[in-house]
Amino acid sequence: MLIGVSGTLSTGKTEVARYLTFQGFKLIRFIPDANESDTSTPDTDEDIPDQLNQLDIAEASKMEVFKCFDDLNELDSYVTVHWKEHFVISHIKDMSMLKALQKRPFFLHISIDAPLSLRYKRSRLKNHLTLDEFVEKNDELLFNVENPLIEINNQAQVKIINTSTSIKDLFIKLSELNLVNTSRLRPTWDSYFMRLADLAALRSNCMKRRVGCVIVRENRVIATGYNGTPRHLTNCNDGGCSRCNKGQGSGASLATCLCLHAEENALLEAGRDRIRGESVLYCNTCPCLTCSIKIVQSGIKEVVYAQSYSMDIQSHKVMSEANIILRQFQPPKDGIFI
């Protein structure tokens, strides 16, 4: 596994890398034209210890570098051959480097940021830049024409907002994220099919909510569906369903709704013969009572959903009586964390 860390000035990139070395990761560096025999940690003015109390900064900056590379292809080849080992590389600022590493199935990109005022206070522990100088340097990095750091950071799977006032607090936060969870690298079957359901939901034309559904047998997709008005009728978002366009509350006046639910569309596409009592239905929203009845009749053996719905209790009761497994999907922690 290789974890790459990017971030703005004085956010704690070095401390994230340090935490990972405590978890058994080996620190590697990429510096074009660098002397590979030099394994000392560079003295940077953009990363300082993330605490505002008394701290021996010189001692905290010491971190052993396992290997240095001055050629991106060599770095890429090395970590590919040794992909079962754990490596961390901090201070990713080069877009070409990021794109090369993103191709590898063992690479996880983490970005770290913090409020500007807090980052400036941290920077004052290591240098004497004025606020204007700090902001100018920060903007040069973020909006660099060739390698805009803002674009690099936005591509991270895990985005951390480091408001910690101590290294201990930051380390606790990193521990809770469980960064070595390999399901971020290669999704589990649940994650994979739920993402497909989320993708299907983007095709929804229903004015009430976007819902997507995938039916799977033996880990193979046999049908997908999303909610909206039936074919040949005016789309819901073009006024085709008066009920949905009135903005009524969840579950209200369902008898007058013209929209087919995502589960209904998927079940119609699959048909009972293809379901054969062995299939799993993935839906990004818990099925309503009406859909639950149809799911029971179709022979689905398990339903996995992400978001709750107003009829969860009734749906649970129906499926439980029919001996259908109904469970809520809990994805690994991705996105932005404060």
mmCIF file of C-alpha atoms in Angstrom:
data_model
loop_
_atom_site.group_PDB
_atom_site.id
_atom_site.type_symbol
_atom_site.label_atom_id
_atom_site.label_comp_id
_atom_site.label_asym_id
_atom_site.label_seq_id
_atom_site.Cartn_x
_atom_site.Cartn_y
_atom_site.Cartn_z
ATOM 1 C CA MET A 1 0.000 0.000 0.000
ATOM 2 C CA LEU A 2 1.215 3.501 -0.828
ATOM 3 C CA ILE A 3 -0.371 6.546 0.814
ATOM 4 C CA GLY A 4 0.325 9.937 -0.726
ATOM 5 C CA VAL A 5 -0.259 13.121 1.276
ATOM 6 C CA SER A 6 -0.915 16.553 -0.185
ATOM 7 C CA GLY A 7 -2.013 19.753 1.497
ATOM 8 C CA THR A 8 -1.720 23.465 1.867
ATOM 9 C CA LEU A 9 0.899 25.299 3.921
ATOM 10 C CA SER A 10 1.269 24.355 7.597
ATOM 11 C CA THR A 11 -1.583 21.872 7.696
ATOM 12 C CA GLY A 12 0.290 18.911 9.182
ATOM 13 C CA LYS A 13 1.400 16.825 6.201
ATOM 14 C CA THR A 14 4.600 15.835 7.970
ATOM 15 C CA GLU A 15 2.674 14.776 11.068
ATOM 16 C CA VAL A 16 0.334 12.608 8.993
ATOM 17 C CA ALA A 17 3.372 10.923 7.454
ATOM 18 C CA ARG A 18 4.911 10.556 10.922
ATOM 19 C CA TYR A 19 1.744 8.896 12.239
ATOM 20 C CA LEU A 20 1.843 6.403 9.378
ATOM 21 C CA THR A 21 5.490 5.564 10.093
ATOM 22 C CA PHE A 22 4.362 4.665 13.617
ATOM 23 C CA GLN A 23 1.929 2.238 11.943
ATOM 24 C CA GLY A 24 4.758 0.520 10.058
ATOM 25 C CA PHE A 25 4.830 2.636 6.879
ATOM 26 C CA LYS A 26 8.178 3.519 5.290
ATOM 27 C CA LEU A 27 8.721 7.144 4.336
ATOM 28 C CA ILE A 28 9.860 7.727 0.747
ATOM 29 C CA ARG A 29 10.682 10.962 -1.050
ATOM 30 C CA PHE A 30 10.620 12.139 -4.633
ATOM 31 C CA ILE A 31 12.947 15.046 -5.419
ATOM 32 C CA PRO A 32 14.061 15.463 -9.035
ATOM 33 C CA ASP A 33 17.860 15.517 -9.334
ATOM 34 C CA ALA A 34 18.174 14.610 -5.651
ATOM 35 C CA ASN A 35 21.087 12.672 -4.259
ATOM 36 C CA GLU A 36 19.609 9.286 -3.371
ATOM 37 C CA SER A 37 22.168 8.816 -0.638
ATOM 38 C CA ASP A 38 20.686 11.785 1.187
ATOM 39 C CA THR A 39 18.028 10.306 3.472
ATOM 40 C CA SER A 40 17.632 13.240 5.803
ATOM 41 C CA THR A 41 14.244 14.901 6.094
ATOM 42 C CA PRO A 42 14.195 18.202 4.176
ATOM 43 C CA ASP A 43 13.736 21.353 6.153
ATOM 44 C CA THR A 44 10.545 22.802 4.733
ATOM 45 C CA ASP A 45 8.839 25.975 5.800
ATOM 46 C CA GLU A 46 5.406 24.695 4.846
ATOM 47 C CA ASP A 47 4.918 21.991 7.437
ATOM 48 C CA ILE A 48 5.346 22.469 11.147
ATOM 49 C CA PRO A 49 4.224 20.550 14.233
ATOM 50 C CA ASP A 50 0.482 20.790 14.700
ATOM 51 C CA GLN A 51 0.304 22.128 18.212
ATOM 52 C CA LEU A 52 0.491 25.579 19.653
ATOM 53 C CA ASN A 53 2.041 24.787 23.039
ATOM 54 C CA GLN A 54 5.722 24.403 23.933
ATOM 55 C CA LEU A 55 7.366 21.863 21.646
ATOM 56 C CA ASP A 56 10.883 21.034 20.631
ATOM 57 C CA ILE A 57 10.411 21.781 16.940
ATOM 58 C CA ALA A 58 13.858 20.649 15.949
ATOM 59 C CA GLU A 59 13.309 17.236 17.545
ATOM 60 C CA ALA A 60 9.827 16.892 16.034
ATOM 61 C CA SER A 61 11.130 17.537 12.526
ATOM 62 C CA LYS A 62 13.365 14.452 12.611
ATOM 63 C CA MET A 63 11.974 11.545 10.631
ATOM 64 C CA GLU A 64 13.930 8.784 8.932
ATOM 65 C CA VAL A 65 13.519 8.545 5.168
ATOM 66 C CA PHE A 66 13.561 4.993 3.866
ATOM 67 C CA LYS A 67 14.406 5.781 0.241
ATOM 68 C CA CYS A 68 14.801 8.799 -2.059
ATOM 69 C CA PHE A 69 14.003 8.903 -5.770
ATOM 70 C CA ASP A 70 14.986 11.452 -8.382
ATOM 71 C CA ASP A 71 13.140 9.681 -11.195
ATOM 72 C CA LEU A 72 9.365 9.207 -11.155
ATOM 73 C CA ASN A 73 9.511 6.001 -13.205
ATOM 74 C CA GLU A 74 11.949 4.475 -10.726
ATOM 75 C CA LEU A 75 9.695 5.387 -7.816
ATOM 76 C CA ASP A 76 6.672 3.966 -9.613
ATOM 77 C CA SER A 77 8.473 0.746 -10.498
ATOM 78 C CA TYR A 78 9.836 0.287 -6.982
ATOM 79 C CA VAL A 79 6.527 0.659 -5.149
ATOM 80 C CA THR A 80 4.804 -1.529 -7.749
ATOM 81 C CA VAL A 81 7.233 -4.393 -7.219
ATOM 82 C CA HIS A 82 6.976 -3.970 -3.427
ATOM 83 C CA TRP A 83 3.251 -3.181 -3.329
ATOM 84 C CA LYS A 84 2.608 -5.540 -0.404
ATOM 85 C CA GLU A 85 4.756 -3.314 1.798
ATOM 86 C CA HIS A 86 3.463 -0.044 3.251
ATOM 87 C CA PHE A 87 4.906 3.273 2.039
ATOM 88 C CA VAL A 88 4.007 6.914 2.584
ATOM 89 C CA ILE A 89 5.069 9.932 0.555
ATOM 90 C CA SER A 90 4.231 13.436 1.720
ATOM 91 C CA HIS A 91 4.104 16.854 0.084
ATOM 92 C CA ILE A 92 2.648 15.760 -3.278
ATOM 93 C CA LYS A 93 2.695 18.899 -5.425
ATOM 94 C CA ASP A 94 3.180 17.501 -8.925
ATOM 95 C CA MET A 95 0.135 16.608 -11.032
ATOM 96 C CA SER A 96 2.059 14.272 -13.331
ATOM 97 C CA MET A 97 3.308 12.374 -10.295
ATOM 98 C CA LEU A 98 -0.207 12.109 -8.877
ATOM 99 C CA LYS A 99 -1.636 10.832 -12.169
ATOM 100 C CA ALA A 100 1.086 8.192 -12.407
ATOM 101 C CA LEU A 101 0.396 6.936 -8.895
ATOM 102 C CA GLN A 102 -3.395 7.026 -9.311
ATOM 103 C CA LYS A 103 -3.140 4.232 -11.881
ATOM 104 C CA ARG A 104 -1.916 1.822 -9.229
ATOM 105 C CA PRO A 105 -4.564 -0.174 -7.312
ATOM 106 C CA PHE A 106 -2.585 0.088 -4.072
ATOM 107 C CA PHE A 107 -2.447 3.919 -3.959
ATOM 108 C CA LEU A 108 -4.497 6.045 -1.557
ATOM 109 C CA HIS A 109 -4.426 9.840 -1.786
ATOM 110 C CA ILE A 110 -5.013 11.909 1.358
ATOM 111 C CA SER A 111 -5.251 15.687 1.427
ATOM 112 C CA ILE A 112 -5.080 17.814 4.539
ATOM 113 C CA ASP A 113 -6.199 21.381 5.073
ATOM 114 C CA ALA A 114 -6.967 23.779 7.924
ATOM 115 C CA PRO A 115 -8.370 27.288 8.457
ATOM 116 C CA LEU A 116 -5.985 29.959 7.190
ATOM 117 C CA SER A 117 -5.735 31.746 10.543
ATOM 118 C CA LEU A 118 -4.749 28.524 12.305
ATOM 119 C CA ARG A 119 -2.216 27.634 9.629
ATOM 120 C CA TYR A 120 -0.627 31.059 9.941
ATOM 121 C CA LYS A 121 -0.299 30.633 13.733
ATOM 122 C CA ARG A 122 1.388 27.286 13.150
ATOM 123 C CA SER A 123 3.750 28.760 10.587
ATOM 124 C CA ARG A 124 4.859 31.427 13.072
ATOM 125 C CA LEU A 125 6.424 28.663 15.176
ATOM 126 C CA LYS A 126 8.890 27.972 12.400
ATOM 127 C CA ASN A 127 9.325 31.134 10.354
ATOM 128 C CA HIS A 128 8.658 34.845 10.605
ATOM 129 C CA LEU A 129 6.540 35.490 7.542
ATOM 130 C CA THR A 130 4.019 38.280 7.784
ATOM 131 C CA LEU A 131 0.393 37.360 7.187
ATOM 132 C CA ASP A 132 0.522 38.936 3.718
ATOM 133 C CA GLU A 133 3.659 36.961 2.844
ATOM 134 C CA PHE A 134 2.099 33.748 4.100
ATOM 135 C CA VAL A 135 -1.100 34.316 2.093
ATOM 136 C CA GLU A 136 0.918 35.144 -1.026
ATOM 137 C CA LYS A 137 2.988 31.971 -0.716
ATOM 138 C CA ASN A 138 -0.141 29.942 -0.014
ATOM 139 C CA ASP A 139 -1.852 31.281 -3.146
ATOM 140 C CA GLU A 140 1.218 30.620 -5.287
ATOM 141 C CA LEU A 141 0.992 26.948 -4.358
ATOM 142 C CA LEU A 142 -2.783 26.633 -4.657
ATOM 143 C CA PHE A 143 -3.130 28.313 -8.023
ATOM 144 C CA ASN A 144 0.142 27.451 -9.709
ATOM 145 C CA VAL A 145 -0.504 27.263 -13.458
ATOM 146 C CA GLU A 146 1.490 24.067 -14.039
ATOM 147 C CA ASN A 147 0.657 22.211 -10.816
ATOM 148 C CA PRO A 148 -2.327 23.799 -9.066
ATOM 149 C CA LEU A 149 -2.390 22.385 -5.556
ATOM 150 C CA ILE A 150 -6.119 23.078 -5.306
ATOM 151 C CA GLU A 151 -6.753 20.576 -8.100
ATOM 152 C CA ILE A 152 -4.358 18.023 -6.596
ATOM 153 C CA ASN A 153 -6.074 18.240 -3.192
ATOM 154 C CA ASN A 154 -9.541 17.938 -4.701
ATOM 155 C CA GLN A 155 -8.683 14.537 -6.156
ATOM 156 C CA ALA A 156 -7.986 12.969 -2.759
ATOM 157 C CA GLN A 157 -10.217 10.104 -1.614
ATOM 158 C CA VAL A 158 -9.868 11.232 2.002
ATOM 159 C CA LYS A 159 -9.859 14.958 2.832
ATOM 160 C CA ILE A 160 -8.915 15.897 6.392
ATOM 161 C CA ILE A 161 -9.572 19.312 7.932
ATOM 162 C CA ASN A 162 -6.965 19.533 10.692
ATOM 163 C CA THR A 163 -8.284 21.835 13.387
ATOM 164 C CA SER A 164 -6.330 19.943 16.062
ATOM 165 C CA THR A 165 -4.322 21.976 18.565
ATOM 166 C CA SER A 166 -2.130 19.013 19.506
ATOM 167 C CA ILE A 167 -0.396 16.202 17.672
ATOM 168 C CA LYS A 168 -2.152 13.756 19.984
ATOM 169 C CA ASP A 169 -5.591 14.960 18.842
ATOM 170 C CA LEU A 170 -4.539 14.675 15.202
ATOM 171 C CA PHE A 171 -3.267 11.145 15.738
ATOM 172 C CA ILE A 172 -6.544 10.148 17.396
ATOM 173 C CA LYS A 173 -8.448 11.476 14.399
ATOM 174 C CA LEU A 174 -6.210 9.559 12.002
ATOM 175 C CA SER A 175 -6.664 6.407 14.061
ATOM 176 C CA GLU A 176 -10.454 6.711 13.818
ATOM 177 C CA LEU A 177 -10.228 6.982 10.030
ATOM 178 C CA ASN A 178 -8.449 3.606 9.807
ATOM 179 C CA LEU A 179 -6.400 4.678 6.792
ATOM 180 C CA VAL A 180 -5.077 1.163 6.192
ATOM 181 C CA ASN A 181 -8.591 -0.101 5.378
ATOM 182 C CA THR A 182 -8.028 -1.742 1.987
ATOM 183 C CA SER A 183 -11.693 -1.392 0.968
ATOM 184 C CA ARG A 184 -10.849 2.199 0.024
ATOM 185 C CA LEU A 185 -8.435 0.794 -2.561
ATOM 186 C CA ARG A 186 -10.622 -1.968 -3.922
ATOM 187 C CA PRO A 187 -14.309 -1.691 -3.003
ATOM 188 C CA THR A 188 -16.045 -4.614 -1.373
ATOM 189 C CA TRP A 189 -18.944 -6.144 -3.316
ATOM 190 C CA ASP A 190 -21.354 -4.099 -1.194
ATOM 191 C CA SER A 191 -19.463 -0.872 -1.916
ATOM 192 C CA TYR A 192 -19.187 -1.708 -5.615
ATOM 193 C CA PHE A 193 -22.871 -2.450 -6.151
ATOM 194 C CA MET A 194 -24.009 0.453 -3.991
ATOM 195 C CA ARG A 195 -21.915 2.789 -6.111
ATOM 196 C CA LEU A 196 -23.648 1.377 -9.172
ATOM 197 C CA ALA A 197 -26.987 2.078 -7.485
ATOM 198 C CA ASP A 198 -25.855 5.657 -6.783
ATOM 199 C CA LEU A 199 -24.818 5.988 -10.426
ATOM 200 C CA ALA A 200 -28.206 4.694 -11.606
ATOM 201 C CA ALA A 201 -29.887 7.251 -9.335
ATOM 202 C CA LEU A 202 -28.294 10.062 -11.346
ATOM 203 C CA ARG A 203 -30.565 9.083 -14.259
ATOM 204 C CA SER A 204 -33.680 9.623 -12.154
ATOM 205 C CA ASN A 205 -36.190 12.205 -13.395
ATOM 206 C CA CYS A 206 -38.402 12.091 -10.288
ATOM 207 C CA MET A 207 -38.893 15.470 -8.624
ATOM 208 C CA LYS A 208 -39.147 13.929 -5.132
ATOM 209 C CA ARG A 209 -35.817 12.130 -4.727
ATOM 210 C CA ARG A 210 -33.170 10.329 -6.733
ATOM 211 C CA VAL A 211 -33.225 6.594 -6.149
ATOM 212 C CA GLY A 212 -31.158 3.925 -7.880
ATOM 213 C CA CYS A 213 -31.333 0.156 -7.669
ATOM 214 C CA VAL A 214 -29.208 -2.798 -8.792
ATOM 215 C CA ILE A 215 -30.183 -6.472 -8.724
ATOM 216 C CA VAL A 216 -27.316 -8.929 -8.488
ATOM 217 C CA ARG A 217 -27.041 -12.682 -8.735
ATOM 218 C CA GLU A 218 -23.760 -14.417 -7.885
ATOM 219 C CA ASN A 219 -22.038 -11.009 -7.894
ATOM 220 C CA ARG A 220 -23.198 -10.297 -11.459
ATOM 221 C CA VAL A 221 -25.561 -7.428 -12.304
ATOM 222 C CA ILE A 222 -28.767 -8.712 -13.892
ATOM 223 C CA ALA A 223 -30.803 -5.488 -13.798
ATOM 224 C CA THR A 224 -30.658 -1.826 -12.846
ATOM 225 C CA GLY A 225 -33.365 0.743 -12.281
ATOM 226 C CA TYR A 226 -34.063 4.308 -11.293
ATOM 227 C CA ASN A 227 -37.264 6.122 -10.423
ATOM 228 C CA GLY A 228 -39.318 8.247 -12.772
ATOM 229 C CA THR A 229 -42.379 8.202 -14.984
ATOM 230 C CA PRO A 230 -42.952 5.195 -17.323
ATOM 231 C CA ARG A 231 -41.597 5.207 -20.847
ATOM 232 C CA HIS A 232 -43.530 7.236 -23.437
ATOM 233 C CA LEU A 233 -44.930 9.482 -20.671
ATOM 234 C CA THR A 234 -43.687 12.982 -19.929
ATOM 235 C CA ASN A 235 -40.752 12.901 -17.505
ATOM 236 C CA CYS A 236 -41.550 13.803 -13.927
ATOM 237 C CA ASN A 237 -39.095 16.717 -13.997
ATOM 238 C CA ASP A 238 -40.946 18.048 -17.057
ATOM 239 C CA GLY A 239 -44.260 18.035 -15.177
ATOM 240 C CA GLY A 240 -45.264 14.445 -15.983
ATOM 241 C CA CYS A 241 -46.282 13.578 -12.394
ATOM 242 C CA SER A 242 -48.437 16.204 -10.693
ATOM 243 C CA ARG A 243 -48.059 14.533 -7.296
ATOM 244 C CA CYS A 244 -44.252 14.756 -7.244
ATOM 245 C CA ASN A 245 -44.296 18.294 -8.571
ATOM 246 C CA LYS A 246 -46.475 19.501 -5.679
ATOM 247 C CA GLY A 247 -43.663 18.951 -3.181
ATOM 248 C CA GLN A 248 -45.743 16.938 -0.726
ATOM 249 C CA GLY A 249 -44.179 15.191 2.239
ATOM 250 C CA SER A 250 -42.501 11.800 2.084
ATOM 251 C CA GLY A 251 -44.988 8.975 1.485
ATOM 252 C CA ALA A 252 -47.978 11.307 0.945
ATOM 253 C CA SER A 253 -50.532 10.591 -1.821
ATOM 254 C CA LEU A 254 -48.557 7.693 -3.232
ATOM 255 C CA ALA A 255 -51.709 6.311 -4.866
ATOM 256 C CA THR A 256 -51.767 9.284 -7.248
ATOM 257 C CA CYS A 257 -48.051 9.080 -8.155
ATOM 258 C CA LEU A 258 -47.208 8.194 -11.769
ATOM 259 C CA CYS A 259 -43.528 7.508 -11.054
ATOM 260 C CA LEU A 260 -42.233 3.971 -10.997
ATOM 261 C CA HIS A 261 -39.801 3.360 -8.153
ATOM 262 C CA ALA A 262 -36.233 2.287 -8.856
ATOM 263 C CA GLU A 263 -36.891 -1.133 -7.332
ATOM 264 C CA GLU A 264 -39.963 -1.621 -9.510
ATOM 265 C CA ASN A 265 -38.066 -0.778 -12.678
ATOM 266 C CA ALA A 266 -35.235 -3.143 -11.761
ATOM 267 C CA LEU A 267 -37.644 -5.979 -10.895
ATOM 268 C CA LEU A 268 -39.536 -5.499 -14.156
ATOM 269 C CA GLU A 269 -36.292 -5.590 -16.114
ATOM 270 C CA ALA A 270 -34.984 -8.690 -14.351
ATOM 271 C CA GLY A 271 -38.127 -10.778 -14.212
ATOM 272 C CA ARG A 272 -38.736 -13.609 -11.748
ATOM 273 C CA ASP A 273 -36.993 -16.210 -13.943
ATOM 274 C CA ARG A 274 -33.681 -14.342 -13.803
ATOM 275 C CA ILE A 275 -33.968 -13.615 -10.084
ATOM 276 C CA ARG A 276 -34.558 -17.311 -9.204
ATOM 277 C CA GLY A 277 -34.587 -16.765 -5.443
ATOM 278 C CA GLU A 278 -30.832 -16.209 -5.292
ATOM 279 C CA SER A 279 -30.510 -12.513 -5.983
ATOM 280 C CA VAL A 280 -29.566 -9.521 -3.858
ATOM 281 C CA LEU A 281 -31.160 -6.115 -4.366
ATOM 282 C CA TYR A 282 -29.050 -3.017 -3.692
ATOM 283 C CA CYS A 283 -30.826 0.315 -3.339
ATOM 284 C CA ASN A 284 -29.510 3.657 -2.178
ATOM 285 C CA THR A 285 -32.767 4.204 -0.232
ATOM 286 C CA CYS A 286 -34.694 1.689 1.878
ATOM 287 C CA PRO A 287 -37.618 0.317 -0.174
ATOM 288 C CA CYS A 288 -41.097 1.608 0.604
ATOM 289 C CA LEU A 289 -43.875 -0.766 1.706
ATOM 290 C CA THR A 290 -45.253 -1.176 -1.822
ATOM 291 C CA CYS A 291 -41.854 -2.065 -3.235
ATOM 292 C CA SER A 292 -41.171 -4.379 -0.298
ATOM 293 C CA ILE A 293 -44.248 -6.429 -1.172
ATOM 294 C CA LYS A 294 -43.097 -6.744 -4.783
ATOM 295 C CA ILE A 295 -39.584 -7.667 -3.654
ATOM 296 C CA VAL A 296 -41.040 -10.484 -1.559
ATOM 297 C CA GLN A 297 -43.128 -11.743 -4.468
ATOM 298 C CA SER A 298 -40.174 -11.664 -6.893
ATOM 299 C CA GLY A 299 -38.063 -14.041 -4.811
ATOM 300 C CA ILE A 300 -35.234 -11.673 -3.805
ATOM 301 C CA LYS A 301 -33.285 -13.218 -0.899
ATOM 302 C CA GLU A 302 -31.525 -10.115 0.471
ATOM 303 C CA VAL A 303 -31.935 -6.325 0.349
ATOM 304 C CA VAL A 304 -29.083 -3.916 1.069
ATOM 305 C CA TYR A 305 -29.864 -0.209 1.371
ATOM 306 C CA ALA A 306 -27.925 2.954 2.232
ATOM 307 C CA GLN A 307 -30.355 5.700 3.323
ATOM 308 C CA SER A 308 -33.356 5.322 5.592
ATOM 309 C CA TYR A 309 -36.895 6.099 4.446
ATOM 310 C CA SER A 310 -40.140 6.991 6.241
ATOM 311 C CA MET A 311 -41.524 3.431 5.913
ATOM 312 C CA ASP A 312 -38.514 1.533 7.238
ATOM 313 C CA ILE A 313 -40.456 -0.130 10.074
ATOM 314 C CA GLN A 314 -43.214 -1.459 7.776
ATOM 315 C CA SER A 315 -40.667 -2.601 5.195
ATOM 316 C CA HIS A 316 -38.640 -4.401 7.867
ATOM 317 C CA LYS A 317 -41.752 -6.157 9.132
ATOM 318 C CA VAL A 318 -42.821 -7.411 5.695
ATOM 319 C CA MET A 319 -39.372 -8.647 4.703
ATOM 320 C CA SER A 320 -38.707 -10.220 8.073
ATOM 321 C CA GLU A 321 -41.928 -12.226 7.791
ATOM 322 C CA ALA A 322 -40.857 -13.355 4.314
ATOM 323 C CA ASN A 323 -37.405 -14.358 5.619
ATOM 324 C CA ILE A 324 -35.643 -11.768 3.449
ATOM 325 C CA ILE A 325 -32.429 -10.361 4.881
ATOM 326 C CA LEU A 326 -32.637 -6.567 5.123
ATOM 327 C CA ARG A 327 -29.540 -4.677 6.189
ATOM 328 C CA GLN A 328 -28.174 -1.144 5.995
ATOM 329 C CA PHE A 329 -24.898 -0.561 4.173
ATOM 330 C CA GLN A 330 -22.090 1.087 6.132
ATOM 331 C CA PRO A 331 -19.399 2.372 3.732
ATOM 332 C CA PRO A 332 -15.782 3.039 4.729
ATOM 333 C CA LYS A 333 -15.098 6.602 5.791
ATOM 334 C CA ASP A 334 -14.288 8.716 2.749
ATOM 335 C CA GLY A 335 -14.809 12.339 1.864
ATOM 336 C CA ILE A 336 -14.171 15.322 4.146
ATOM 337 C CA PHE A 337 -13.442 14.896 7.858
ATOM 338 C CA ILE A 338 -13.183 17.736 10.351
#
